[in-house]
Tab-separated table of C-alpha atoms in Angstrom:
chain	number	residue	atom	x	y	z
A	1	UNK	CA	0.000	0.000	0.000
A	2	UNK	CA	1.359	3.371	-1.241
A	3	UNK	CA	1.959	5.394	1.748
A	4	UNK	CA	3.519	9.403	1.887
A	5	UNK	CA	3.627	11.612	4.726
A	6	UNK	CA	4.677	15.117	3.953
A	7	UNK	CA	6.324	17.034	6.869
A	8	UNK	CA	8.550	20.157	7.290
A	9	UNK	CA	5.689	23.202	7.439
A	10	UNK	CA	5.449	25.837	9.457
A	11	UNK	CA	5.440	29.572	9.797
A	12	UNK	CA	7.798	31.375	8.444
A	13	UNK	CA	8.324	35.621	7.292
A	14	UNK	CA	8.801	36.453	4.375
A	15	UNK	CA	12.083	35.637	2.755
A	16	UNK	CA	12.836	32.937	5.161
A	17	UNK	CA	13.298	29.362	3.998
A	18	UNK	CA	11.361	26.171	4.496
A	19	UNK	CA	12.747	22.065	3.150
A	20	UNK	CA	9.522	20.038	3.159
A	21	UNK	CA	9.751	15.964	3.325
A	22	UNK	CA	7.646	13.144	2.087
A	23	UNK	CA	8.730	9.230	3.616
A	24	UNK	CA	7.543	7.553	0.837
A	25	UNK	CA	6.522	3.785	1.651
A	26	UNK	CA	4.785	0.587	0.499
A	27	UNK	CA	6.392	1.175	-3.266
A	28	UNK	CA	9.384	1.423	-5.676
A	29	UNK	CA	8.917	5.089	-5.759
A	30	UNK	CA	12.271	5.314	-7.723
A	31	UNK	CA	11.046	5.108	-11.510
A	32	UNK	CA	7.691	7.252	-10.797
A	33	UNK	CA	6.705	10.954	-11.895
A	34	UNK	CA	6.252	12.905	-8.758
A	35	UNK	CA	6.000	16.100	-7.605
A	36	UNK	CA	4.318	18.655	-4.869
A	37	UNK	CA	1.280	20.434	-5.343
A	38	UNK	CA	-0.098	23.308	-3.176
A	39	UNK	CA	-3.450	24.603	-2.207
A	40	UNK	CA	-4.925	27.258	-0.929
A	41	UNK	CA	-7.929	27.046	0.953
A	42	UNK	CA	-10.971	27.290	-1.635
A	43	UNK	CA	-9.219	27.248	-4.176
A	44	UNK	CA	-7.976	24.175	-6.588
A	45	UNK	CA	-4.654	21.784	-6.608
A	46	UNK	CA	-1.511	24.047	-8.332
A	47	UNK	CA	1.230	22.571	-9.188
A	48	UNK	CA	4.678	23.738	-7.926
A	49	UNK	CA	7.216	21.324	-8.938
A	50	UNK	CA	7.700	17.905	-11.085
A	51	UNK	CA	10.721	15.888	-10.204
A	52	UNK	CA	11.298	15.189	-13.865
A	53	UNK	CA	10.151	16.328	-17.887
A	54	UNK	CA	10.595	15.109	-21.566
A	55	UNK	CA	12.660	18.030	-21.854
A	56	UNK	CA	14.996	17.046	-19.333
A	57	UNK	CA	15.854	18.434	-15.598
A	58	UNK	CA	12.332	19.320	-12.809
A	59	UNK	CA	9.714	21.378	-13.964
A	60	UNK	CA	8.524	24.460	-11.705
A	61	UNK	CA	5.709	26.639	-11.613
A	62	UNK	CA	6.871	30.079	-12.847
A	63	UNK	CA	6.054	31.808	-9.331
A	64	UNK	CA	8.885	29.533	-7.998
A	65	UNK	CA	11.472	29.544	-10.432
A	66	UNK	CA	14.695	30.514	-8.677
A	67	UNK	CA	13.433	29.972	-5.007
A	68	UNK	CA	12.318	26.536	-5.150
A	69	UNK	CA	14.268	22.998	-5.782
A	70	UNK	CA	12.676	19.825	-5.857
A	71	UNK	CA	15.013	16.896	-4.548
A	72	UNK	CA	14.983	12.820	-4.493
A	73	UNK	CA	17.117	10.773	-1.811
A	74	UNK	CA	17.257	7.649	-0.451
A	75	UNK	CA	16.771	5.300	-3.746
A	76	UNK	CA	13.766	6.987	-4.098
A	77	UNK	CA	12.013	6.883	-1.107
A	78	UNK	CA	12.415	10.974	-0.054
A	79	UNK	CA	11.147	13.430	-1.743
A	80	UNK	CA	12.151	17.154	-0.471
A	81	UNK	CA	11.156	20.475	-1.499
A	82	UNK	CA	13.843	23.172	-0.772
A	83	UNK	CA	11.817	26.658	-0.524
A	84	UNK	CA	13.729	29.879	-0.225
A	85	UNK	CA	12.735	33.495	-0.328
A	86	UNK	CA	9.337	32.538	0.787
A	87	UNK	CA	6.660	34.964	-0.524
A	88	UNK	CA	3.229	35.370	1.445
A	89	UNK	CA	1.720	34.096	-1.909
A	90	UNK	CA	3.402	30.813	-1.039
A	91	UNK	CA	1.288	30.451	1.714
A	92	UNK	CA	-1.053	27.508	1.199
A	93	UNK	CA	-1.236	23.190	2.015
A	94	UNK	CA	1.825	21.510	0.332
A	95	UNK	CA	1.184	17.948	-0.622
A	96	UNK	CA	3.503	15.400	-2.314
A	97	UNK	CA	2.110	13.010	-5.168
A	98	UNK	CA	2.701	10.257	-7.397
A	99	UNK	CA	1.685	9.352	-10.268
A	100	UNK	CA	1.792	5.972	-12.254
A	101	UNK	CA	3.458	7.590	-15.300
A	102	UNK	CA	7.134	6.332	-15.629
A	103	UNK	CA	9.955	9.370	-15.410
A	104	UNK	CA	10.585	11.198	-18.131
A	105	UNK	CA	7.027	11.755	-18.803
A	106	UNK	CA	5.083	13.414	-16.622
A	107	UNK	CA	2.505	15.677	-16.724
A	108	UNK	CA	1.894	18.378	-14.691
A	109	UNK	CA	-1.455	17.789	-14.202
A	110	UNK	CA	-2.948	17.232	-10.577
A	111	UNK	CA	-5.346	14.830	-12.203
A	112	UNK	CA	-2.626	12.480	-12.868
A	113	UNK	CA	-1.102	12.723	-9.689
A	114	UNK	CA	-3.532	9.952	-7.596
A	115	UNK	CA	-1.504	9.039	-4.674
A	116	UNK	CA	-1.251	11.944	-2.132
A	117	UNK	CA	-0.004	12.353	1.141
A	118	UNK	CA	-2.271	14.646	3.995
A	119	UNK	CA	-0.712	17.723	3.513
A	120	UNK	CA	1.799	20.058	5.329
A	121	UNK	CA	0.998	24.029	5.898
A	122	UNK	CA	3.182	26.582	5.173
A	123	UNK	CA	2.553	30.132	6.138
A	124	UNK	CA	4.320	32.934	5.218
A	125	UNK	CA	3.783	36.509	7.038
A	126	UNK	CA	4.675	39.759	5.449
């Protein structure tokens, strides 16, 4: 049974840093597209970064270019999301996903992303 548990949130101000963690269990995470996605309450699943692309290298969100870096450790079974320079705008539920598309190709699409951990808040004060 797939199992991820995101960790690492927390209140920060702005331009202070954040490194979120998913334990990834139950699976051979290694070969899988995944990624985090944030939310903000009432509003939809955005995607922030993809560990891997078609075109080679992560894919981020253009609001995080530059601030954010999306890592995987431990023969695939850690998944980290380095956030510097936080911006209140960052503020919002992080969750890490996986879906059953094979690296290179993923999508970066929240539909495609079924497994999902419970979340981890991040708040960011002016």
């Amino acid at each position: 049974q797939v199992r991820m548990v995101e960790s690492g949130g927390g209140s920060v101000e702005t331009g202070g840093s954040l490194r979120l963690s998913c334990a990834l269990s139950g699976y051979s995470f290694r070969t899988n597209c995944m990624g985090w996605f944030r939310q903000v309450a009432g509003e939809g699943l955005q995607v922030v970064a993809i560990i891997d692309s078609v075109n080679g290298g992560p894919f981020y969100t253009d609001s995080v270019k530059g601030r954010f870096t999306i890592i995987q450790e431990n023969a695939g079974n850690s998944l980290y999301l380095q956030m510097n320079s936080l911006k209140p705008e960052d503020t919002a539920l992080y969750y890490c996903a996986m879906s059953n598309r094979p690296r290179p190709y993923c999508t970066f699409v929240e539909e495609d992303y079924m497994y999902r951990g419970q979340g981890t808040q991040v708040t960011v004060s002016s």
